[in-house]
Each structure stands twice: as structure tokens, then as C-alpha cells.
Amino acid sequence: MAMNPGSKPVLQHSTATAGGMAEAHPAPPSGLLRWLLTTNHKEIGSLYLIFSLVMFFIGGIFAMVVRAELFQPGLQLVQPEFFNQMTTMHGLIMVFAAVMPAFTGLANWMIPLQIGAPDMALPRLNNFSFWLLPVAFTLLLSTLFMPGGGPNFGWTFYAPLSTTYGPPSTTFFILSLHIAGISSILGAINIIATILNMRAPGMRMMDMPLFVWTWLITSFLLIAVMPVLAGVITMMLMDINFGTSFFDAAGGGDPVLFQHLFWFFGHPEVYIMILPAFGIVSAIIPTFARKRLFGYASMVYATAAIAILSFLVWAHHMFVVGLPLVAELFFMYCTMLIAVPTGVKVFNWITTLFRGSISFEPPMLFALAFVVLFTIGGFSGLMLAIAPADFQYHDTYFVVAHFHYVLVPGAVFAIMAGVYYWLPKWTGHYPNERLAQWHFWLSVVGVNLTFFPMHFAGLAGMPRRIPDYALQFADFNLVSSLGAFLFGASQLLFVAVVVLCVRGGRRAPAQAWDYAEDLEWSVPSPAPLHTFDTPPTFERPAH
């Protein structure tokens, strides 16, 4: 494996070892049974990615209903009740069924390849973790067809709006989230066990690619906060069905308690959806800048700092509930502090690019768009961190613009960058360059047309989660809806690129990108079903 002297550990193994000696493994069953029973990390990774893509389009259809209704003032297409169901389901599906499973799919595919492991540490648990997801989200989607319709109280499902006034299907919504949460916890345990126990001989923790590091830290976040979500939705279940009053003020409960519990889960959840993106971008930018990543160790420490600080900022979502002044100040300063390690990452990416020999293949285009547009989302987050200013921004479209800039050109663009980057390794073919370029440019234009005007609609006072609005917001919403339709339609190009790449195209060698240095580029393209039967050995070059 070609490497810069002194840059990274040198891999010592033969091609036969990397190829996996497939004859030593029994042939997998064919047809549907193969996918139901598979314990291979690559096949399970593919299942996660396919599932997340399907859910991405379902969640996108819900968003299209929302944007079609908001295309002009007045009630156009759907009733307010159904509009509320669409906004709620869009958020739930995109967060829990699209973004999180996509990152988990990339983790399943790439972590064993990047650390020289033959598979995940707990292969059967890996299979079980995945198959919980289709059950959970089929159940969630089925609520739309139940009496009273699906969840209609926003993706944050604040009590008592959800517990006292929600539809009868709310109980099924709670069950679906429990099942999805179990999947996340089991997947996180598996990833931690794999990274800590199955690295190639000679590979120290500080030799690991940043994608592995970000997933290790993300897994600890998942284990820490998913039980909090489980607790709060169980309290909801008790309030709805068993006469308790955890969140009902009339019975001695406290609705603000729900917000504290939800956001103690919810803010680390935001970083669960962005830390793996940092890892992907940290792999792509050095490859296409043809330079080592600037400040590897500081990137690891910054990731850990972000994860720790994410537990100290939850109440910045709650500035308007009447927090005491000392709490407002504490959460305001902690929120601003989290910008420091995030700024370290952006600085390191820009410094890596500085004087690099940069080429603009599709993975690099999405990674660069990530850096620029995610930073815009970060700056609007700093505006929201200022408590007295947040009183004005709260529950307006400014907030919608902020978190979509973090999650769409942030998390979603990073996922697409990762798919384009690793497709040659998965399929043995390069993605179609021209189609991928079209996909990128239409996506960038669509994203900015959709979400940038929302900043101004919010600053002008437009509240979120409303099906109708005053005439003064008409132009902003017209542009946003047109941008949303463009962005949604352009994702069909993404599907076309992936399908064409799976079916054929320009052949990719093992080292698909000239400067890519991580361990996965040492195995043939496409990666054999079984890799590293004999563990590869790392030898650190002499400096």
C-alpha cells in the first residue's frame, strides 16, 4: 500500500490475505433468506444504506407535502391536522430512519475495513440491530392509517400536547421509538466492542482513521442518551394509559420537565448525527487535497470535547420557559464554548486545503459544500445561543433554517460524500462523473434556495409549524418551496448514479483515489465478502 514516508502506519500483508480466502467460508444462502440471516458486516451495511435511502425519500415526500401547502398563502392542498402530521412525520423519519441508519450503514461497511478486522465483534447482534428498524418504522408509518391519524405534535413531541391532546396512535409511536432505540443501543455496543478489541496488531488508538474515532465517540453518546429517550417516552406512555401525571400540571406534574428530559437526549442526538460526518469529511479532504490531515490529534480531542460539552447545553432550547438568569447565562456560555472545538475542526480542514494539490471529484465537492454550508449553520447557531436574542428567534423559521443547514448540507451532504468516496471500494466501479456533478450542483442550489430564505422569514416573524401565513411571507415561501422541489427531484440523480455504479462503469483499482491512505484501500475493489482472515500487521515507519 503506497504511503507517504512518516505519514501513517505501514500495512504489511499479502493480497491473498486481503482478498479474504473466500473458499474457507461456506457459500451464503441465496435469495431473501440470505439477507434475512446475514451476519456479514458488508451486507448489513448495505441493508442499512438501502433502508435509509428508502426512508429518505419517504421523509422527503412528507416534506414536499409541507412545501406544496406553503407555496402560497391560504389553505391550498391539505387540512391543518394533516399538515401537522406531515411536519411531525417528516422530522421523525429524517432523524431516526434516514440520517442515523445511513451513518450506521457506513460504520458497518467501513469500520472493520479501516481497522483490519474480519467483521464486527457481534455479528448476530448486528443482524438483529438492523432488522429491528424496518419493524419500528413500518409501525410508525402505519399510524397514518389509524383512527385519528399519525403523530401531529411536532417531532419533539412535547407533553402535554402529545400526552393529553395527541391522537390514539401516540402509543404506537412510543413503541416504535422504543424499538428504534434498542437498535441504536445494540449497534453502539457492537461498534465499541469492535473498535476496542479487533484492531489490527500494531494499530494504536491514535493510528485509527478519524471516521473510526468519531464513531467510537458517537457510540458512547448513543449509549448515554438513548436510555433518557426511553425513560421520557415511557413516562409519556404512563400519562396516556395509566393515569399518572408526570407532565400534566393539573395532576401535579410539570410540562417543563418533559423539555428538560427530551433535550438532555435531544442535544447530544444532534451531535450523534454530525460527528460521523466530521469523520467522513476528515477522510475525503486530505485525499483530494493530496496532503496529510492537519492536526490529527487535535481533531480527536475536539471531537471528544464536543461530545462532552453536548451534555451541558440542552437548555438553550428552553430559554423562553422562564429559566432563572443564572441558568440562562450558564447554558448561553456553554453553547458558545462548543463553537471552539467545532472551529478547531473547520480550521484544520481549511489548513489541510491550504496549498494542497486539490481536485474536485464528486466526494470532494460534497465535502467542500459541507464545510462552507455547515459553517453557516454553525454561525446561526451562535446567534441562537444568545439568550435575549433567542427570545425573538424562538419557534420561528429562523430556527428551521438553522437546523436544516446543519442537517442537510451538514449530515446529508456528508453521507453523500461518503457514498461517492467509497462506492469504488464497494462496487469495483467509479460513479458516473457527469451525473454526480449534476447531482451536486442541483443539490447545492436547491438546498440554498430552500433554507436560506427561511432565515429572513423567521427574522420577519414567521412562526414554524403553521399551514398558513400572512401575505408578507409569501415571497420567502415561494422561493423555499421551489428550492425544495428542485432539491427533492435532484436526489433521483443520486439514485441513478448509485444504480449505474452497481451495474457497471469504469473499473476501480484497489487504490481508487490517488492519495487515499487508510486501510480499506489496501483490499481489492470491490471488497471481497470476507476480508482479513489473517489479521494485517501495522509497522510504524521510522521518523
Coordinates of C-alpha atoms in Angstrom, one line a residue:
M1 CA 0.0 0.0 0.0
A2 CA 1.6 3.3 -1.1
M3 CA 2.1 5.8 1.6
N4 CA 4.0 9.0 2.3
P5 CA 7.0 8.2 4.4
G6 CA 6.4 9.0 8.0
S7 CA 2.7 9.8 7.5
K8 CA 0.8 6.8 8.7
P9 CA 1.4 3.2 9.8
V10 CA 2.6 0.9 7.0
L11 CA 0.4 -2.1 6.3
Q12 CA 2.1 -5.4 6.0
H13 CA 0.1 -8.2 4.4
S14 CA -0.3 -10.1 1.1
T15 CA -3.0 -9.6 -1.4
A16 CA -4.3 -13.1 -0.7
T17 CA -4.8 -12.2 2.9
A18 CA -6.7 -9.1 2.0
G19 CA -8.7 -10.9 -0.6
G20 CA -10.2 -12.9 2.1
M21 CA -9.6 -16.6 1.1
A22 CA -13.3 -16.9 0.4
E23 CA -13.0 -20.6 -0.3
A24 CA -12.6 -21.1 3.5
H25 CA -16.2 -19.8 4.1
P26 CA -19.3 -21.7 3.2
A27 CA -21.4 -20.2 0.5
P28 CA -24.2 -17.9 1.9
P29 CA -27.8 -19.0 1.3
S30 CA -29.4 -17.4 -1.8
G31 CA -32.4 -15.2 -2.2
L32 CA -34.4 -13.5 0.6
L33 CA -33.0 -15.8 3.2
R34 CA -29.5 -14.6 2.6
W35 CA -30.5 -11.0 3.6
L36 CA -32.6 -12.1 6.5
L37 CA -29.9 -14.2 8.1
T38 CA -26.7 -12.5 7.0
T39 CA -24.1 -11.7 9.7
N40 CA -21.6 -10.2 7.2
H41 CA -20.8 -6.6 8.1
K42 CA -20.7 -5.5 4.4
E43 CA -24.2 -7.0 3.6
I44 CA -25.7 -5.5 6.8
G45 CA -24.1 -2.1 6.0
S46 CA -25.7 -2.3 2.5
L47 CA -29.1 -3.1 4.2
Y48 CA -28.8 -0.1 6.4
L49 CA -27.9 2.2 3.5
I50 CA -30.7 0.9 1.3
F51 CA -33.2 1.2 4.2
S52 CA -32.0 4.8 4.9
L53 CA -32.3 5.8 1.3
V54 CA -35.9 4.5 1.1
M55 CA -36.8 6.4 4.3
F56 CA -35.0 9.5 3.0
F57 CA -37.4 9.5 0.1
I58 CA -40.5 8.8 2.3
G59 CA -39.5 11.6 4.6
G60 CA -38.8 13.8 1.6
I61 CA -42.3 13.1 0.2
F62 CA -43.7 14.3 3.6
A63 CA -41.6 17.5 3.2
M64 CA -42.9 18.0 -0.3
V65 CA -46.5 18.0 1.1
V66 CA -45.5 20.7 3.6
R67 CA -43.7 22.8 1.0
A68 CA -46.6 22.4 -1.5
E69 CA -49.1 23.7 1.1
L70 CA -46.8 26.6 2.0
F71 CA -46.2 27.5 -1.7
Q72 CA -48.8 30.3 -1.4
P73 CA -50.8 31.9 1.5
G74 CA -54.1 30.3 2.3
L75 CA -55.0 26.6 2.8
Q76 CA -54.2 25.0 -0.6
L77 CA -54.0 21.2 -0.5
V78 CA -54.4 19.7 2.9
Q79 CA -56.2 20.4 6.2
P80 CA -54.2 21.8 9.2
E81 CA -54.5 18.5 11.1
F82 CA -52.9 16.5 8.2
F83 CA -50.3 19.3 7.7
N84 CA -49.2 18.8 11.4
Q85 CA -48.9 15.0 10.8
M86 CA -46.7 15.6 7.8
T87 CA -44.4 18.0 9.6
T88 CA -44.1 15.6 12.6
M89 CA -43.5 12.5 10.4
H90 CA -41.0 14.3 8.2
G91 CA -38.9 15.2 11.2
L92 CA -39.1 11.8 12.9
I93 CA -38.4 9.8 9.7
M94 CA -35.5 12.0 8.6
V95 CA -33.8 12.0 12.1
F96 CA -34.4 8.4 13.2
A97 CA -34.9 6.5 10.0
A98 CA -32.8 8.3 7.4
V99 CA -29.7 10.0 8.8
M100 CA -28.9 7.8 11.8
P101 CA -29.2 4.4 9.9
A102 CA -27.2 5.9 7.0
F103 CA -24.3 6.7 9.3
T104 CA -24.7 3.2 10.9
G105 CA -24.6 1.6 7.5
L106 CA -21.3 3.5 6.6
A107 CA -19.9 2.4 10.0
N108 CA -20.8 -1.3 9.4
W109 CA -19.2 -1.2 6.0
M110 CA -16.1 0.7 6.7
I111 CA -15.0 0.3 10.4
P112 CA -13.9 -3.3 10.1
L113 CA -12.1 -2.5 6.8
Q114 CA -10.4 0.6 8.3
I115 CA -9.1 -1.2 11.4
G116 CA -8.2 -4.5 9.8
A117 CA -11.0 -6.6 11.5
P118 CA -12.6 -9.6 9.7
D119 CA -16.1 -8.5 10.8
M120 CA -18.0 -6.7 13.6
A121 CA -17.4 -8.1 17.1
L122 CA -21.0 -9.3 17.5
P123 CA -22.3 -10.4 14.0
R124 CA -25.6 -11.9 15.1
L125 CA -26.4 -8.9 17.2
N126 CA -25.5 -6.8 14.2
N127 CA -28.2 -8.6 12.1
F128 CA -30.8 -8.2 14.9
S129 CA -29.9 -4.5 15.3
F130 CA -30.8 -3.9 11.6
W131 CA -34.0 -5.9 11.4
L132 CA -35.5 -4.0 14.4
L133 CA -35.5 -0.9 12.2
P134 CA -38.0 -2.0 9.5
V135 CA -40.3 -3.2 12.2
A136 CA -40.0 0.1 14.1
F137 CA -40.7 2.4 11.2
T138 CA -43.3 0.3 9.5
L139 CA -45.1 0.6 12.8
L140 CA -44.5 4.4 12.8
L141 CA -45.8 4.8 9.3
S142 CA -48.8 2.7 10.0
T143 CA -50.0 5.3 12.5
L144 CA -51.0 7.5 9.5
F145 CA -53.8 5.0 8.7
M146 CA -55.1 4.6 12.3
P147 CA -58.1 6.4 13.7
G148 CA -57.2 10.0 14.4
G149 CA -54.1 9.8 12.1
G150 CA -50.4 9.8 13.0
P151 CA -48.4 11.9 15.4
N152 CA -49.4 15.6 14.9
F153 CA -47.5 17.3 17.7
G154 CA -44.1 18.0 16.1
W155 CA -41.0 15.8 16.0
T156 CA -40.1 16.9 19.6
F157 CA -43.5 15.5 20.8
Y158 CA -43.8 18.0 23.7
A159 CA -46.1 16.9 26.5
P160 CA -48.9 17.6 27.3
L161 CA -49.5 18.3 23.6
S162 CA -48.7 14.7 22.9
T163 CA -49.9 13.0 26.1
T164 CA -53.2 14.9 26.6
Y165 CA -54.1 16.1 23.1
G166 CA -52.3 13.6 20.8
P167 CA -54.2 11.0 18.6
P168 CA -54.8 7.5 19.9
S169 CA -51.9 6.3 17.7
T170 CA -49.4 8.0 20.0
T171 CA -49.0 4.7 22.0
F172 CA -47.8 3.0 18.8
F173 CA -45.5 5.9 18.1
I174 CA -43.9 5.4 21.5
L175 CA -43.5 1.7 20.9
S176 CA -41.8 2.3 17.5
L177 CA -39.3 4.7 19.2
H178 CA -38.5 2.1 21.8
I179 CA -37.7 -0.5 19.2
A180 CA -35.6 2.0 17.2
G181 CA -33.8 3.0 20.4
I182 CA -32.9 -0.6 21.2
S183 CA -31.5 -0.9 17.7
S184 CA -29.3 2.1 18.3
I185 CA -28.0 0.9 21.7
L186 CA -27.2 -2.6 20.4
G187 CA -25.4 -1.1 17.3
A188 CA -23.4 1.3 19.5
I189 CA -22.3 -1.6 21.8
N190 CA -21.2 -3.6 18.8
I191 CA -19.2 -0.7 17.3
I192 CA -17.4 0.0 20.6
A193 CA -16.6 -3.8 21.1
T194 CA -15.3 -3.9 17.5
I195 CA -13.0 -0.8 17.7
L196 CA -11.6 -1.6 21.2
N197 CA -11.0 -5.3 20.6
M198 CA -10.5 -6.0 16.9
R199 CA -7.9 -3.6 15.6
A200 CA -5.1 -5.0 13.5
P201 CA -2.0 -5.9 15.5
G202 CA 0.2 -2.8 15.9
M203 CA -2.6 -0.3 15.4
R204 CA -2.9 2.0 18.4
M205 CA -5.9 4.2 19.1
M206 CA -4.1 7.2 17.7
D207 CA -3.4 5.4 14.5
M208 CA -7.1 4.9 13.7
P209 CA -8.8 6.9 10.9
L210 CA -10.9 9.8 12.2
F211 CA -14.1 8.2 10.9
V212 CA -13.4 5.3 13.4
W213 CA -12.7 7.8 16.1
T214 CA -15.9 9.8 15.5
W215 CA -18.0 6.7 15.5
L216 CA -16.3 5.4 18.8
I217 CA -17.3 8.7 20.5
T218 CA -20.7 8.7 18.9
S219 CA -21.4 5.2 20.2
F220 CA -20.7 6.3 23.7
L221 CA -23.1 9.2 23.2
L222 CA -25.8 6.8 22.0
I223 CA -25.4 4.6 25.0
A224 CA -25.6 7.6 27.3
V225 CA -28.7 9.3 25.9
M226 CA -30.9 6.7 24.2
P227 CA -32.0 5.4 27.7
V228 CA -33.0 9.0 28.6
L229 CA -35.3 9.0 25.5
A230 CA -36.6 5.6 26.6
G231 CA -37.4 7.0 30.0
V232 CA -39.2 10.0 28.8
I233 CA -41.4 8.2 26.3
T234 CA -42.2 5.6 29.0
M235 CA -43.4 8.4 31.2
M236 CA -45.5 9.6 28.3
L237 CA -46.9 6.1 28.0
M238 CA -47.8 6.1 31.7
D239 CA -49.5 9.5 31.4
I240 CA -51.6 8.4 28.4
N241 CA -52.6 4.9 29.6
F242 CA -52.2 4.6 33.4
G243 CA -53.4 7.9 34.9
T244 CA -50.1 9.3 36.0
S245 CA -49.3 13.0 35.8
F246 CA -45.6 13.3 35.1
F247 CA -46.2 16.1 32.6
D248 CA -49.7 17.2 33.4
A249 CA -49.8 20.3 35.6
A250 CA -53.5 19.6 36.6
G251 CA -52.3 16.5 38.3
G252 CA -49.3 18.0 40.0
G253 CA -46.8 17.3 37.1
D254 CA -44.6 19.7 35.2
P255 CA -44.7 20.1 31.4
V256 CA -41.2 21.8 31.5
L257 CA -39.9 18.5 33.0
F258 CA -40.6 16.9 29.6
Q259 CA -38.5 19.6 27.9
H260 CA -35.6 19.1 30.2
L261 CA -35.6 15.3 29.7
F262 CA -36.2 15.5 26.0
W263 CA -33.4 18.0 25.3
F264 CA -31.0 16.2 27.6
F265 CA -31.4 13.4 25.0
G266 CA -32.0 15.7 22.0
H267 CA -28.9 17.9 22.0
P268 CA -26.4 15.0 22.2
E269 CA -28.6 13.5 19.5
V270 CA -27.7 16.4 17.2
Y271 CA -24.0 15.5 17.6
I272 CA -24.8 11.8 17.1
M273 CA -26.0 13.0 13.6
I274 CA -22.9 15.2 12.9
L275 CA -19.8 13.7 14.5
P276 CA -19.6 10.8 11.9
A277 CA -20.0 13.4 9.2
F278 CA -16.8 15.1 10.6
G279 CA -15.0 11.8 10.3
I280 CA -16.1 11.3 6.6
V281 CA -15.0 14.8 5.7
S282 CA -11.7 14.3 7.5
A283 CA -11.0 11.3 5.2
I284 CA -12.1 13.0 2.0
I285 CA -10.4 16.4 2.2
P286 CA -6.8 15.1 2.7
T287 CA -7.3 12.6 -0.1
F288 CA -8.3 15.2 -2.7
A289 CA -6.0 17.9 -1.3
R290 CA -3.2 15.3 -1.5
K291 CA -1.9 16.3 1.9
R292 CA -1.9 14.8 5.3
L293 CA -4.8 16.0 7.5
F294 CA -3.6 19.0 9.6
G295 CA -3.8 18.4 13.3
Y296 CA -5.0 14.8 13.6
A297 CA -4.6 14.7 17.4
S298 CA -6.4 18.0 17.9
M299 CA -9.3 16.7 15.7
V300 CA -9.6 13.7 18.0
Y301 CA -9.6 15.9 21.1
A302 CA -12.0 18.3 19.6
T303 CA -14.4 15.5 18.8
A304 CA -14.3 14.3 22.4
A305 CA -14.7 17.9 23.7
I306 CA -17.8 18.4 21.5
A307 CA -19.3 15.2 22.9
I308 CA -18.7 16.2 26.5
L309 CA -20.0 19.7 26.0
S310 CA -23.1 18.4 24.3
F311 CA -24.4 17.3 27.7
L312 CA -24.1 20.8 29.1
V313 CA -26.1 22.8 26.6
W314 CA -29.6 21.2 26.5
A315 CA -31.5 24.1 28.0
H316 CA -30.5 26.5 25.2
H317 CA -33.7 25.1 23.5
M318 CA -35.6 26.3 26.5
F319 CA -34.6 29.9 27.0
V320 CA -38.3 31.1 26.8
V321 CA -39.7 28.7 29.5
G322 CA -38.7 31.1 32.4
L323 CA -35.3 29.7 33.4
P324 CA -33.5 31.6 36.2
L325 CA -31.0 34.1 35.0
V326 CA -28.0 32.1 36.2
A327 CA -29.2 29.1 34.2
E328 CA -29.7 31.2 31.1
L329 CA -26.1 32.5 31.5
F330 CA -24.7 29.1 32.1
F331 CA -26.3 27.5 29.0
M332 CA -25.6 30.5 26.9
Y333 CA -21.8 30.4 27.6
C334 CA -21.6 26.6 27.3
T335 CA -23.3 26.8 23.9
M336 CA -20.9 29.4 22.8
L337 CA -18.0 27.3 24.2
I338 CA -19.0 24.3 22.0
A339 CA -18.1 26.6 19.0
V340 CA -14.4 26.4 19.9
P341 CA -13.8 22.7 19.2
T342 CA -16.0 22.9 16.2
G343 CA -14.0 25.9 15.0
V344 CA -10.8 23.8 15.5
K345 CA -12.2 21.2 13.1
V346 CA -13.1 23.8 10.4
F347 CA -9.7 25.5 10.8
N348 CA -7.9 22.1 10.4
W349 CA -9.9 21.3 7.2
I350 CA -9.1 24.7 5.7
T351 CA -5.5 24.4 6.7
T352 CA -5.3 20.9 5.1
L353 CA -6.7 22.5 1.9
F354 CA -4.1 25.4 2.0
R355 CA -1.5 24.9 -0.7
G356 CA -2.9 21.4 -1.4
S357 CA -3.0 19.9 -4.9
I358 CA -6.8 20.0 -4.9
S359 CA -9.0 18.1 -7.4
F360 CA -12.8 18.4 -7.5
E361 CA -14.2 14.8 -7.8
P362 CA -17.8 14.4 -6.5
P363 CA -16.8 13.3 -3.0
M364 CA -14.6 16.5 -2.6
L365 CA -17.4 18.7 -4.0
F366 CA -19.8 17.5 -1.3
A367 CA -17.1 17.7 1.4
L368 CA -16.3 21.3 0.5
A369 CA -20.0 22.2 0.4
F370 CA -20.3 20.6 3.8
V371 CA -17.5 22.8 5.2
V372 CA -19.0 26.0 3.9
L373 CA -22.7 25.4 4.5
F374 CA -22.3 23.6 7.8
T375 CA -20.3 26.7 9.0
I376 CA -23.2 28.9 8.0
G377 CA -25.4 26.7 10.2
G378 CA -22.9 27.0 13.0
F379 CA -22.9 30.8 12.9
S380 CA -26.7 30.9 13.0
G381 CA -26.4 28.5 16.0
L382 CA -24.2 31.1 17.7
M383 CA -26.9 33.7 17.1
L384 CA -29.5 31.4 18.7
A385 CA -27.1 30.8 21.7
I386 CA -27.5 34.4 22.8
A387 CA -30.4 34.1 25.3
P388 CA -32.0 37.5 24.9
A389 CA -31.8 37.3 21.1
D390 CA -33.2 33.8 21.2
F391 CA -36.4 35.2 22.7
Q392 CA -37.0 36.7 19.3
Y393 CA -35.8 33.8 17.2
H394 CA -37.5 31.0 19.2
D395 CA -40.1 29.0 17.3
T396 CA -39.7 31.0 14.1
Y397 CA -38.5 29.8 10.7
F398 CA -35.0 31.1 11.7
V399 CA -34.7 28.0 13.8
V400 CA -35.9 25.8 10.9
A401 CA -33.2 27.4 8.7
H402 CA -30.5 26.9 11.3
F403 CA -31.1 23.2 12.0
H404 CA -31.7 22.4 8.3
Y405 CA -28.3 24.0 7.4
V406 CA -26.7 21.7 10.0
L407 CA -28.6 18.6 9.0
V408 CA -29.0 18.8 5.2
P409 CA -25.8 20.3 3.8
G410 CA -24.2 19.0 7.0
A411 CA -25.2 15.4 7.8
V412 CA -26.9 14.5 4.5
F413 CA -24.2 16.0 2.3
A414 CA -21.5 14.2 4.3
I415 CA -23.4 10.9 3.8
M416 CA -23.5 11.5 0.1
A417 CA -19.8 12.5 0.1
G418 CA -19.0 9.2 1.9
V419 CA -21.1 7.2 -0.6
Y420 CA -19.3 8.7 -3.6
Y421 CA -16.0 8.2 -1.9
W422 CA -16.4 4.6 -1.0
L423 CA -18.6 3.4 -4.0
P424 CA -15.5 2.3 -5.9
K425 CA -14.5 0.1 -3.0
W426 CA -18.0 -1.3 -2.6
T427 CA -18.8 -1.9 -6.3
G428 CA -15.4 -2.0 -8.1
H429 CA -16.6 0.9 -10.3
Y430 CA -16.3 4.6 -10.3
P431 CA -19.5 6.6 -10.1
N432 CA -20.6 8.4 -13.3
E433 CA -18.7 11.7 -13.0
R434 CA -21.1 13.8 -15.1
L435 CA -24.3 12.6 -13.4
A436 CA -22.6 13.0 -10.0
Q437 CA -21.6 16.6 -10.9
W438 CA -25.2 17.4 -11.9
H439 CA -26.5 15.9 -8.7
F440 CA -24.1 18.0 -6.6
W441 CA -24.8 21.4 -8.3
L442 CA -28.6 20.9 -8.3
S443 CA -28.5 19.8 -4.7
V444 CA -26.4 22.9 -3.6
V445 CA -28.7 25.3 -5.5
G446 CA -31.8 23.5 -4.2
V447 CA -30.6 23.5 -0.5
N448 CA -29.7 27.2 -0.5
L449 CA -32.9 28.2 -2.3
T450 CA -34.9 26.2 0.2
F451 CA -33.4 27.1 3.5
F452 CA -31.6 30.5 3.1
P453 CA -34.9 32.5 2.7
M454 CA -36.2 30.9 5.9
H455 CA -33.7 32.9 7.9
F456 CA -35.4 36.1 6.7
A457 CA -38.9 34.8 7.0
G458 CA -38.1 33.9 10.6
L459 CA -36.5 37.2 11.4
A460 CA -39.6 38.9 10.0
G461 CA -41.7 36.9 12.5
M462 CA -43.0 33.8 10.7
P463 CA -43.7 31.1 13.2
R464 CA -42.8 27.5 12.3
R465 CA -45.3 24.5 12.1
I466 CA -48.1 26.6 10.6
P467 CA -50.1 25.7 7.4
D468 CA -51.0 29.3 6.5
Y469 CA -49.3 32.6 6.9
A470 CA -49.6 36.3 6.3
L471 CA -49.1 37.8 2.9
Q472 CA -45.8 39.4 3.9
F473 CA -44.1 36.0 4.0
A474 CA -45.4 34.9 0.6
D475 CA -42.2 35.6 -1.5
F476 CA -39.9 33.8 1.0
N477 CA -42.1 30.7 1.0
L478 CA -42.5 30.7 -2.8
V479 CA -38.7 30.6 -3.2
S480 CA -38.3 28.0 -0.4
S481 CA -40.9 25.7 -2.0
L482 CA -39.3 25.9 -5.5
G483 CA -35.9 25.1 -3.9
A484 CA -37.4 22.2 -2.0
F485 CA -38.9 20.7 -5.2
L486 CA -35.6 21.1 -7.0
F487 CA -33.6 19.5 -4.2
G488 CA -36.1 16.6 -3.9
A489 CA -36.0 15.9 -7.7
S490 CA -32.2 16.1 -7.8
Q491 CA -32.0 13.2 -5.4
L492 CA -33.3 10.9 -8.2
L493 CA -30.0 11.6 -9.9
F494 CA -28.2 10.2 -6.8
V495 CA -30.2 7.0 -7.1
A496 CA -29.3 6.8 -10.8
V497 CA -25.6 7.3 -10.0
V498 CA -25.6 4.5 -7.4
V499 CA -27.6 2.1 -9.5
L500 CA -25.4 2.7 -12.6
C501 CA -22.3 2.3 -10.4
V502 CA -23.5 -1.1 -9.0
R503 CA -24.3 -2.3 -12.5
G504 CA -21.0 -1.3 -14.1
G505 CA -18.8 1.6 -15.2
R506 CA -15.1 2.5 -15.2
R507 CA -13.2 -0.1 -13.3
A508 CA -11.7 1.0 -10.0
P509 CA -8.4 -0.4 -8.7
A510 CA -7.7 -1.2 -5.0
Q511 CA -6.3 2.3 -4.6
A512 CA -9.2 4.0 -6.2
W513 CA -8.2 7.6 -5.2
D514 CA -4.5 8.5 -5.7
Y515 CA -3.8 9.8 -2.2
A516 CA -6.2 7.8 -0.1
E517 CA -4.1 6.2 2.7
D518 CA -6.5 4.3 5.0
L519 CA -6.5 0.6 5.4
E520 CA -9.6 0.0 3.2
W521 CA -7.7 1.0 0.1
S522 CA -5.4 -2.0 0.5
V523 CA -8.1 -4.6 -0.3
P524 CA -9.3 -5.3 -3.8
S525 CA -12.2 -3.3 -5.4
P526 CA -14.9 -4.5 -5.0
A527 CA -14.1 -5.5 -1.4
P528 CA -14.4 -9.3 -1.1
L529 CA -17.3 -10.6 1.1
H530 CA -14.7 -11.8 3.6
T531 CA -11.6 -9.7 4.3
F532 CA -8.7 -10.0 6.7
D533 CA -8.9 -13.7 7.5
T534 CA -5.3 -13.3 8.6
P535 CA -5.1 -10.1 10.5
P536 CA -2.9 -7.5 8.8
T537 CA 0.0 -6.1 10.8
F538 CA 0.9 -2.5 11.2
E539 CA 4.5 -1.3 11.4
R540 CA 5.1 2.3 12.2
P541 CA 7.7 3.8 9.9
A542 CA 10.9 5.3 11.5
H543 CA 10.9 9.1 11.6

